[in-house]
JSON list of C-alpha atoms and ligand atoms in Angstrom, two decimals:
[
{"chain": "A", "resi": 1, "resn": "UNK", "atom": "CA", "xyz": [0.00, 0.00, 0.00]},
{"chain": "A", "resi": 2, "resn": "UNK", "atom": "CA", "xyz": [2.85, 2.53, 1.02]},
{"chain": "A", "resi": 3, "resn": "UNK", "atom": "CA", "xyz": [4.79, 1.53, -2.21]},
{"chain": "A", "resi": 4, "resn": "UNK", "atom": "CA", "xyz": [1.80, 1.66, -4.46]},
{"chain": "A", "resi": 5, "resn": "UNK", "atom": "CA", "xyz": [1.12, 5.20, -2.90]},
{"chain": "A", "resi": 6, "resn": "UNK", "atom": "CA", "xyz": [4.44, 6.26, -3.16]},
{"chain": "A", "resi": 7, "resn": "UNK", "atom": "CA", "xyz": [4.52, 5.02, -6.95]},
{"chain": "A", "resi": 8, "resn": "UNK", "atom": "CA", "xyz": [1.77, 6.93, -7.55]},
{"chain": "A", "resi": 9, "resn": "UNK", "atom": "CA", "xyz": [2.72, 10.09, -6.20]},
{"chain": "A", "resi": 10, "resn": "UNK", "atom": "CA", "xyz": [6.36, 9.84, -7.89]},
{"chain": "A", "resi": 11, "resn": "UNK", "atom": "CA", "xyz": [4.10, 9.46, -11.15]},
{"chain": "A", "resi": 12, "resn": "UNK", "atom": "CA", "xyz": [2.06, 12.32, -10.62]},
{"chain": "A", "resi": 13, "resn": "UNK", "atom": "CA", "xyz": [5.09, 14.49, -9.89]},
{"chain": "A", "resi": 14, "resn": "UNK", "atom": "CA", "xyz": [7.03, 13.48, -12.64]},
{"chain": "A", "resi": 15, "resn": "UNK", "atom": "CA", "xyz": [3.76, 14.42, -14.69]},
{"chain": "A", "resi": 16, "resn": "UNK", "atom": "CA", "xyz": [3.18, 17.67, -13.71]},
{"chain": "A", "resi": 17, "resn": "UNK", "atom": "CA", "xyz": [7.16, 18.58, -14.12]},
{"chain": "A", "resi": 18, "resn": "UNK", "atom": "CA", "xyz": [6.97, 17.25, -17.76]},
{"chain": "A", "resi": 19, "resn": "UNK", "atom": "CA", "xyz": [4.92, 20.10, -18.86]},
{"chain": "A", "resi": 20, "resn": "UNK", "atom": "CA", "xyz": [2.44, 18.23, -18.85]},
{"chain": "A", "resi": 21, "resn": "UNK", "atom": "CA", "xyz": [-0.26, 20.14, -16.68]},
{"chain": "A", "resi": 22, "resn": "UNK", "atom": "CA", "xyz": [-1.74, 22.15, -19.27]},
{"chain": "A", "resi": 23, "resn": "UNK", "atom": "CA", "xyz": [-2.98, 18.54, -21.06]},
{"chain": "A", "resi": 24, "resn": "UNK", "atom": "CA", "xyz": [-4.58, 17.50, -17.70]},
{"chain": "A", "resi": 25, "resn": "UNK", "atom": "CA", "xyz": [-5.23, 21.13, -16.52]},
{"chain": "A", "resi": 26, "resn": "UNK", "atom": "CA", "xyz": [-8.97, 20.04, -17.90]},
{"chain": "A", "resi": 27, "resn": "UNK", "atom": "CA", "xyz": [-9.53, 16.93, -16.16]},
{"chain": "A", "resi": 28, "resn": "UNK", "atom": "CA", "xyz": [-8.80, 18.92, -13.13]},
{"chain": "A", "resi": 29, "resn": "UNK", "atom": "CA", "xyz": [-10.76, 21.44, -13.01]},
{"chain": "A", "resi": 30, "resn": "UNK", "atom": "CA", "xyz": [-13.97, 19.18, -14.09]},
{"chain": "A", "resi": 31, "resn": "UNK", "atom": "CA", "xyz": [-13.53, 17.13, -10.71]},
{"chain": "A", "resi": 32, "resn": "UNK", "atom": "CA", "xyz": [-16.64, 17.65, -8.60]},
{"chain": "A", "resi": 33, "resn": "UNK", "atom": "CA", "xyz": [-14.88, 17.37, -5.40]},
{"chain": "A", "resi": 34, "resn": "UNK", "atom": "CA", "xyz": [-12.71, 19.39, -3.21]},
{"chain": "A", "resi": 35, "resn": "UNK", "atom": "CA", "xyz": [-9.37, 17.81, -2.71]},
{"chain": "A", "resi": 36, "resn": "UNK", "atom": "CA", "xyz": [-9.05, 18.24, 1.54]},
{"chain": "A", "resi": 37, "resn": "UNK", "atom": "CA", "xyz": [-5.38, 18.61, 2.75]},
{"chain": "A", "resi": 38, "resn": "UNK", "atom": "CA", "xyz": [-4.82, 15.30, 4.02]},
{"chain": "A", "resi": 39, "resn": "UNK", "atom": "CA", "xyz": [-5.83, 13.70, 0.25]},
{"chain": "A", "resi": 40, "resn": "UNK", "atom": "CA", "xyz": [-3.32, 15.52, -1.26]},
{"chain": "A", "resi": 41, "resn": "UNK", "atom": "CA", "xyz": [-0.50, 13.62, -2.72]},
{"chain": "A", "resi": 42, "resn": "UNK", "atom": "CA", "xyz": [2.85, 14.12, -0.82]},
{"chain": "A", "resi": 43, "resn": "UNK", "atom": "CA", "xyz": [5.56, 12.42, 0.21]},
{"chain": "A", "resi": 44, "resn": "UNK", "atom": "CA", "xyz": [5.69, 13.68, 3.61]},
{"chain": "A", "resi": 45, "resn": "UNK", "atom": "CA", "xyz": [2.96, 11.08, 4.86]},
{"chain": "A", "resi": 46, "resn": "UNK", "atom": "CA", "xyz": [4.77, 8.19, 5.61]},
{"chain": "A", "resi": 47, "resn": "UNK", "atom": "CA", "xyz": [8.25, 10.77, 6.31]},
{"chain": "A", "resi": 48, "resn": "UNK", "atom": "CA", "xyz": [8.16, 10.40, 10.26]},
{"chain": "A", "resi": 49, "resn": "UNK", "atom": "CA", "xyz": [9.05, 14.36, 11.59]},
{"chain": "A", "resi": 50, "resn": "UNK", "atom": "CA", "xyz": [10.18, 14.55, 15.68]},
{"chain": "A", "resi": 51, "resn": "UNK", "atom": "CA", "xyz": [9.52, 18.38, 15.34]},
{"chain": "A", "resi": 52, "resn": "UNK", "atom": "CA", "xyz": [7.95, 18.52, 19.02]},
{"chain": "A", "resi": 53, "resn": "UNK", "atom": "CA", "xyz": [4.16, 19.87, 19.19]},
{"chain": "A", "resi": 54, "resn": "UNK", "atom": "CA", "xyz": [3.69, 21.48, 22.74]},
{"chain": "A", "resi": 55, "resn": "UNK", "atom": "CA", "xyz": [0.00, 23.16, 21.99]},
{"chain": "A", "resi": 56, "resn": "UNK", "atom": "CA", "xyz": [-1.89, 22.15, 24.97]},
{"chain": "A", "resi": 57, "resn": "UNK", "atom": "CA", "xyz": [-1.24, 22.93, 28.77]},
{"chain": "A", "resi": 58, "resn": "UNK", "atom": "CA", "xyz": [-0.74, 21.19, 31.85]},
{"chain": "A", "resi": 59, "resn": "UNK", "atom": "CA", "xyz": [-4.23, 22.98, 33.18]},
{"chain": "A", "resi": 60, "resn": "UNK", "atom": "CA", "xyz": [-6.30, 21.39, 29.72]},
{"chain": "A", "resi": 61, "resn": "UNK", "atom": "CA", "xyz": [-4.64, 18.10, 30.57]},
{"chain": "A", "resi": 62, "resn": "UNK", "atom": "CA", "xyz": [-5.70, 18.01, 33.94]},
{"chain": "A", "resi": 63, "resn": "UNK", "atom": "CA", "xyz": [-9.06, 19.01, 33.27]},
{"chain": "A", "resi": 64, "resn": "UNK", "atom": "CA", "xyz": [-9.96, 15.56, 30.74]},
{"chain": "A", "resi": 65, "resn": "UNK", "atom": "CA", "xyz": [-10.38, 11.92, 31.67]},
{"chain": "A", "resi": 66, "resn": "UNK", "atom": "CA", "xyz": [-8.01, 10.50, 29.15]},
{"chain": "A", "resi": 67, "resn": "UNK", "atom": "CA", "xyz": [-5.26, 11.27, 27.12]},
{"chain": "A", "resi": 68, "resn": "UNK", "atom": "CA", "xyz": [-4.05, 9.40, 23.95]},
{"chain": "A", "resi": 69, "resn": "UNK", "atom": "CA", "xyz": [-0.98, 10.12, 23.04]},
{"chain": "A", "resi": 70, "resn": "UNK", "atom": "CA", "xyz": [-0.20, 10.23, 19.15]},
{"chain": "A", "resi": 71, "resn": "UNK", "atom": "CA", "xyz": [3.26, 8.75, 18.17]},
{"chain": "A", "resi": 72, "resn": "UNK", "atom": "CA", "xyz": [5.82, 8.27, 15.80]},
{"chain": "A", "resi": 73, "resn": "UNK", "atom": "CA", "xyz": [6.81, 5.20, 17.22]},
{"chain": "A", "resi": 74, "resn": "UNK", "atom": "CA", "xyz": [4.42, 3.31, 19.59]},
{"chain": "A", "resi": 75, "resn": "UNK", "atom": "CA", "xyz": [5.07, 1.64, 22.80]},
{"chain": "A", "resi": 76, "resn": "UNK", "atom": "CA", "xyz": [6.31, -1.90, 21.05]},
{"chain": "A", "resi": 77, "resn": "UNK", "atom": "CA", "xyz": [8.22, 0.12, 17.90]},
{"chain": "A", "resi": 78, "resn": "UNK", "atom": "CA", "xyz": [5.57, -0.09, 15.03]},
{"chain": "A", "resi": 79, "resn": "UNK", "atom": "CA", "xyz": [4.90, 2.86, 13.10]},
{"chain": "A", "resi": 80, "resn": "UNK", "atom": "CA", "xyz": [2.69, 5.27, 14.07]},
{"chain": "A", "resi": 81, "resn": "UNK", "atom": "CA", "xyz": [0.49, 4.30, 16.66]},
{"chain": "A", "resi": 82, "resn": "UNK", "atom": "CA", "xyz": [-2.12, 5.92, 19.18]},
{"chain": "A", "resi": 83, "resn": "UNK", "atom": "CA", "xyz": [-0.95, 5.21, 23.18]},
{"chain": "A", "resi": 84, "resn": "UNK", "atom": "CA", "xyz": [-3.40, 3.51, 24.48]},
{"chain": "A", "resi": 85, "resn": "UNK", "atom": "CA", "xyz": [-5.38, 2.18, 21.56]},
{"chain": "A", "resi": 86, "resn": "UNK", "atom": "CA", "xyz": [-8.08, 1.26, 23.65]},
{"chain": "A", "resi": 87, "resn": "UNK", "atom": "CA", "xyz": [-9.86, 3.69, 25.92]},
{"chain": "A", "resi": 88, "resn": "UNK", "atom": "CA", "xyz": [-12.78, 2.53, 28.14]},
{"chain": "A", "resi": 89, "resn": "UNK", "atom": "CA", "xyz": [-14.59, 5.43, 29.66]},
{"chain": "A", "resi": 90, "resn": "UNK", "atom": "CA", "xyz": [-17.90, 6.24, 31.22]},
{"chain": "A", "resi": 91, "resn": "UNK", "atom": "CA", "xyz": [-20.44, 8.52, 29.38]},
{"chain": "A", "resi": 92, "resn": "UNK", "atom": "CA", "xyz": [-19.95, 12.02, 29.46]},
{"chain": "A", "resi": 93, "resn": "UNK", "atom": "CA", "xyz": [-15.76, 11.92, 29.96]},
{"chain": "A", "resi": 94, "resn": "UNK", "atom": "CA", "xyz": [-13.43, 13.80, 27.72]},
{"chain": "A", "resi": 95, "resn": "UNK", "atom": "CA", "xyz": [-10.65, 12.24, 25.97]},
{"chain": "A", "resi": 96, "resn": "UNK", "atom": "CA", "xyz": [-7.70, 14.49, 24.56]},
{"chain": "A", "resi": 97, "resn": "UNK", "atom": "CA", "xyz": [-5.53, 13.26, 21.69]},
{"chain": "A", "resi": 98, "resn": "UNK", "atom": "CA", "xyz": [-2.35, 14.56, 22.55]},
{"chain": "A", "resi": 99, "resn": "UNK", "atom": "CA", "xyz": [0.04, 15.66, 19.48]},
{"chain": "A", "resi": 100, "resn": "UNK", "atom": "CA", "xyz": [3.52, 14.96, 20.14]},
{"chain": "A", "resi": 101, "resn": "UNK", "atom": "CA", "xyz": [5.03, 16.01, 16.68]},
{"chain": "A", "resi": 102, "resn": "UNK", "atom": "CA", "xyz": [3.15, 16.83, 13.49]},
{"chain": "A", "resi": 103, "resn": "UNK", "atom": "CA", "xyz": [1.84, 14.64, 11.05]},
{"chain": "A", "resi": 104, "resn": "UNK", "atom": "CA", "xyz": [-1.58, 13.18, 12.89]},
{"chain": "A", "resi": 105, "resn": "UNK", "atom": "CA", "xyz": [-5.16, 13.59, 13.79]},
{"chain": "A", "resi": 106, "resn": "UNK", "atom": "CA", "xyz": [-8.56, 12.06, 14.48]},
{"chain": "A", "resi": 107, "resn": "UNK", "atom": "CA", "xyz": [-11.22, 10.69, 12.66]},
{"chain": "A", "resi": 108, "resn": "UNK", "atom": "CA", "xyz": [-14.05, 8.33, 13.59]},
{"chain": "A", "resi": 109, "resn": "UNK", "atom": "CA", "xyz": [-15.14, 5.64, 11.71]},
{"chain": "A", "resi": 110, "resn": "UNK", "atom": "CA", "xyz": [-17.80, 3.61, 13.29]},
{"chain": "A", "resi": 111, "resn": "UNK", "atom": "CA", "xyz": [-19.54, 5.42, 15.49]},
{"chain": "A", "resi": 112, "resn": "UNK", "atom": "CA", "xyz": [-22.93, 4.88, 17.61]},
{"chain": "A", "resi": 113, "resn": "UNK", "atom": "CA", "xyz": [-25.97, 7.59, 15.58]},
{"chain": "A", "resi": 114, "resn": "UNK", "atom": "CA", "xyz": [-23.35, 8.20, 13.24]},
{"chain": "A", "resi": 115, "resn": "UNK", "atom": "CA", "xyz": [-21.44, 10.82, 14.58]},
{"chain": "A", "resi": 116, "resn": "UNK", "atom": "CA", "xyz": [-18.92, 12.37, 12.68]},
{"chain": "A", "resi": 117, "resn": "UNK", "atom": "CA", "xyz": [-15.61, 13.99, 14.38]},
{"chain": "A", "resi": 118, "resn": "UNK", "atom": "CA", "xyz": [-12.33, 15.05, 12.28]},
{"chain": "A", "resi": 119, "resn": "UNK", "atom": "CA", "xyz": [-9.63, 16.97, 13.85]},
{"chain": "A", "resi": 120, "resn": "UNK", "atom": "CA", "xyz": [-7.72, 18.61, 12.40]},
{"chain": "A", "resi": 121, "resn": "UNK", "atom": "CA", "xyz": [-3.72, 17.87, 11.18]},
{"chain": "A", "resi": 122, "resn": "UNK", "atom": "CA", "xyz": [-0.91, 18.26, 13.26]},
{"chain": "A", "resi": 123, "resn": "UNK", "atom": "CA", "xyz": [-3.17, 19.44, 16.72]},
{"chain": "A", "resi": 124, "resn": "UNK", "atom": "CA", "xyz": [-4.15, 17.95, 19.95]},
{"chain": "A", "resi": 125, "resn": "UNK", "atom": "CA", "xyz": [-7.88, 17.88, 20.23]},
{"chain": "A", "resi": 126, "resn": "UNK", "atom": "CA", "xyz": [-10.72, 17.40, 22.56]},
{"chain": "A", "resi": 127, "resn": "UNK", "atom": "CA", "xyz": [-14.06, 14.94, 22.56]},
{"chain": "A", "resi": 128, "resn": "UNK", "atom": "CA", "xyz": [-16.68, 14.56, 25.13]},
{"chain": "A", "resi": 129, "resn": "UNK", "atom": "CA", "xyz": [-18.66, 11.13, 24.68]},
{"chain": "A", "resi": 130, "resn": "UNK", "atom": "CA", "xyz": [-22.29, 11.76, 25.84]},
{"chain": "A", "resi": 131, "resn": "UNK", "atom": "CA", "xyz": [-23.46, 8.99, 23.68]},
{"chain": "A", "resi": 132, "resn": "UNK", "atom": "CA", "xyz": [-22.89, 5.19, 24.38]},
{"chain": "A", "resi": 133, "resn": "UNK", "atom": "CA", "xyz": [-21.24, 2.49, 22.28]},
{"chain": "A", "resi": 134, "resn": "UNK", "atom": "CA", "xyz": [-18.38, 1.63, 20.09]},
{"chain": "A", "resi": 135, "resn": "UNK", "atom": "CA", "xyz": [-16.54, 4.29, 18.41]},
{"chain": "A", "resi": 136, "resn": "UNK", "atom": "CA", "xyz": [-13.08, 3.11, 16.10]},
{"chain": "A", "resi": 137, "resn": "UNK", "atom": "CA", "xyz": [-11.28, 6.31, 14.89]},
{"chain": "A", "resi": 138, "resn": "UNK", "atom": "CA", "xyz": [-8.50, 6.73, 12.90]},
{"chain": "A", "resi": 139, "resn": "UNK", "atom": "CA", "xyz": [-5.57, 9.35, 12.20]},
{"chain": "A", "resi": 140, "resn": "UNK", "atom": "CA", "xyz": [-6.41, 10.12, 8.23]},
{"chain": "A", "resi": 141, "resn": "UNK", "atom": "CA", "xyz": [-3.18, 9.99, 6.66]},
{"chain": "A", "resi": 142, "resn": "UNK", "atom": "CA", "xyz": [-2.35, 6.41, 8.45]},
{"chain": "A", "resi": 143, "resn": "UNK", "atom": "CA", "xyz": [-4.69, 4.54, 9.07]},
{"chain": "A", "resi": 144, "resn": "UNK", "atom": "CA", "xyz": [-3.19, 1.81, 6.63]},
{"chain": "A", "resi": 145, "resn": "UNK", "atom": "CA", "xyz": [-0.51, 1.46, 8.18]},
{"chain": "A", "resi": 146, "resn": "UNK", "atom": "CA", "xyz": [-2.52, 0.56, 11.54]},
{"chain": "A", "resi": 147, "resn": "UNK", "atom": "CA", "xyz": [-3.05, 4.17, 12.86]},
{"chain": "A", "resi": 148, "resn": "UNK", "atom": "CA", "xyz": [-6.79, 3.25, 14.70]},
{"chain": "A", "resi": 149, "resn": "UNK", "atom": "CA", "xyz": [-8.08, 3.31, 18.16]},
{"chain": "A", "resi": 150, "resn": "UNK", "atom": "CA", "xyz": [-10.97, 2.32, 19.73]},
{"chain": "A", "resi": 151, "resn": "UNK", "atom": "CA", "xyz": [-13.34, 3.78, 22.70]},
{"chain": "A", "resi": 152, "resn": "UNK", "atom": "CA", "xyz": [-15.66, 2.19, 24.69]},
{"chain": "A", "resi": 153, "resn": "UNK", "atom": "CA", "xyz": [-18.11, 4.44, 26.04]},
{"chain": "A", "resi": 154, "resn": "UNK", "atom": "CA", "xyz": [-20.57, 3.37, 29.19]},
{"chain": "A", "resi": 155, "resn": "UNK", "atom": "CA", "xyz": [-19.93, -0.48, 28.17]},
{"chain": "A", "resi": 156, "resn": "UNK", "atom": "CA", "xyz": [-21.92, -0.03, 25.58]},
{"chain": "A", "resi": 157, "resn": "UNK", "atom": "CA", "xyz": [-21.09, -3.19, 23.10]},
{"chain": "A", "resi": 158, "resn": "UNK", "atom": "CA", "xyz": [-24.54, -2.79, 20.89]},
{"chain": "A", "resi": 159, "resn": "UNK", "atom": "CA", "xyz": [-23.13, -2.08, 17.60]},
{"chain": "A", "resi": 160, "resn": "UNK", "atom": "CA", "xyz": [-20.54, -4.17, 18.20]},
{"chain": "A", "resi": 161, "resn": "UNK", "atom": "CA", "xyz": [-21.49, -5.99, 14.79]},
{"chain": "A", "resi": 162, "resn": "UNK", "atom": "CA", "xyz": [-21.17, -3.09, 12.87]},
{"chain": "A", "resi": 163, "resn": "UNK", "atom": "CA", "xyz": [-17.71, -1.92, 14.71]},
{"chain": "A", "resi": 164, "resn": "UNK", "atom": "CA", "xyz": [-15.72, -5.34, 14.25]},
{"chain": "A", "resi": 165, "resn": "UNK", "atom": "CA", "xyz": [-15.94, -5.33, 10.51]},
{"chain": "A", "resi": 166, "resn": "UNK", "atom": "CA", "xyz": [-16.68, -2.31, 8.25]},
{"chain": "A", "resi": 167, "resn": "UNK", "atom": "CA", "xyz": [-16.14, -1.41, 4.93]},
{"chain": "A", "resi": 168, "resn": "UNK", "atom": "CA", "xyz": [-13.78, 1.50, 5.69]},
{"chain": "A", "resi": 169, "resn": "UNK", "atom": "CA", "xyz": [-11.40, -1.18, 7.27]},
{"chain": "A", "resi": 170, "resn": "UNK", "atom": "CA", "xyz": [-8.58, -2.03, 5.41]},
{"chain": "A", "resi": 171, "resn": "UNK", "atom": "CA", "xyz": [-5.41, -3.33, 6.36]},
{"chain": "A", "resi": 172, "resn": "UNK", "atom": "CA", "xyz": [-3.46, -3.57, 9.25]},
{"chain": "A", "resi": 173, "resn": "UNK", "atom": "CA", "xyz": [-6.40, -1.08, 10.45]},
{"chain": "A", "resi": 174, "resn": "UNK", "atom": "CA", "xyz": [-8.75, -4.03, 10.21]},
{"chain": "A", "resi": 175, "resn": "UNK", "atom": "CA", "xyz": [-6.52, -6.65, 12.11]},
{"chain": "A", "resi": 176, "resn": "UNK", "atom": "CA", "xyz": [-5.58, -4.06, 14.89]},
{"chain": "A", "resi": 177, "resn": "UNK", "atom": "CA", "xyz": [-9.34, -3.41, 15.44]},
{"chain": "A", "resi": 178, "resn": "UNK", "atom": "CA", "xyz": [-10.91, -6.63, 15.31]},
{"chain": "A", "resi": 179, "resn": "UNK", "atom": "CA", "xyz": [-7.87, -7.73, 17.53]},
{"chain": "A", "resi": 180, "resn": "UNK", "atom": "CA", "xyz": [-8.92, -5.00, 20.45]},
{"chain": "A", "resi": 181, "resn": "UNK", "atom": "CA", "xyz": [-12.48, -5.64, 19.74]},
{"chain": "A", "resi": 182, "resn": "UNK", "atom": "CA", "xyz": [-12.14, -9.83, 20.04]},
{"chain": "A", "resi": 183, "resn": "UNK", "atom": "CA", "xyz": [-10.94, -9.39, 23.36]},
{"chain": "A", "resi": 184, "resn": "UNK", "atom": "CA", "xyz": [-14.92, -7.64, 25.09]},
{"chain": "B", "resi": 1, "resn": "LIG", "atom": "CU1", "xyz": [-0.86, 9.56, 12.04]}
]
């Protein structure tokens, strides 16, 4: 998947620096849909960078029930993991995903009612669960390479069906999920 990615990207670089961009210039601008940050194609995704990201305080950790750290390098030296993967917490608690350096976010995938959440690149943020269930999340620009978490709100396991296997799973995503969701 990385190489594949990374194939394609050298491709599309090597295209636009032929001259080429007035050919495809048309094909561009007919494409319906905005092209968000995260989608565009760079090489710095899978380029790990240890700049340090200090943008929340001691008093805003303090104040939430759970932080999840975002890493480089997680706790047993894979790639790009969240620490801890797992979060149990009771309805109504906060978690904050902490960054560390840049390159990482949150967004959920399976959620209970659907609820959508997408942080934004490169910056701690802040959810407060006041619905019950299973919500997986990912960081957007890994999540093939295993970047997911999980949260367990109120012991809520009723869409557990729908969490363990989904289409948007692909992966080592899928595998790291349905291994923390096995376990319940
Ligand atoms: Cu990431």
């Amino acid at each position: 998947m990385i190489f594949r990615r990374n194939l394609i990207c050298s491709l599309g670089v090597t295209f636009l620096g032929a001259n080429a961009y007035n050919i495809i210039k048309p094909a561009i601008a007919a494409r319906p849909y905005k092209i968000e940050e995260e989608n565009i194609c760079n090489s710095e995704d899978f380029v790990i960078n240890h700049e340090p990201i200090n943008d929340v305080t001691e008093q805003q950790i303090a104040a939430v029930d759970e932080v999840v750290h975002m890493l480089n390098v997680g706790p047993t030296g894979s790639r790009f993991r969240y620490d801890p993967m797992l979060s149990e917490i009771e309805v109504g608690r906060k978690i904050l995903w902490k960054a560390t350096t840049k390159g990482h976010n949150v967004e959920f995938m399976v959620t209970p009612n659907n609820i959508k959440f997408k942080s934004k690149l490169h910056k701690s943020a802040g959810f407060t669960f006041t619905t019950p269930g299973i919500y997986t999340y990912k960081c957007t620009p890994h999540v093939s390479v295993g970047m997911i978490g999980v949260v367990v709100v109120g012991n809520d396991l009723s869409n557990m069906t729908e969490a363990f296997d989904n289409a948007a799973y692909y992966g080592q995503a899928k595998e790291l999920i349905q291994d923390i969701l096995g376990r319940f």
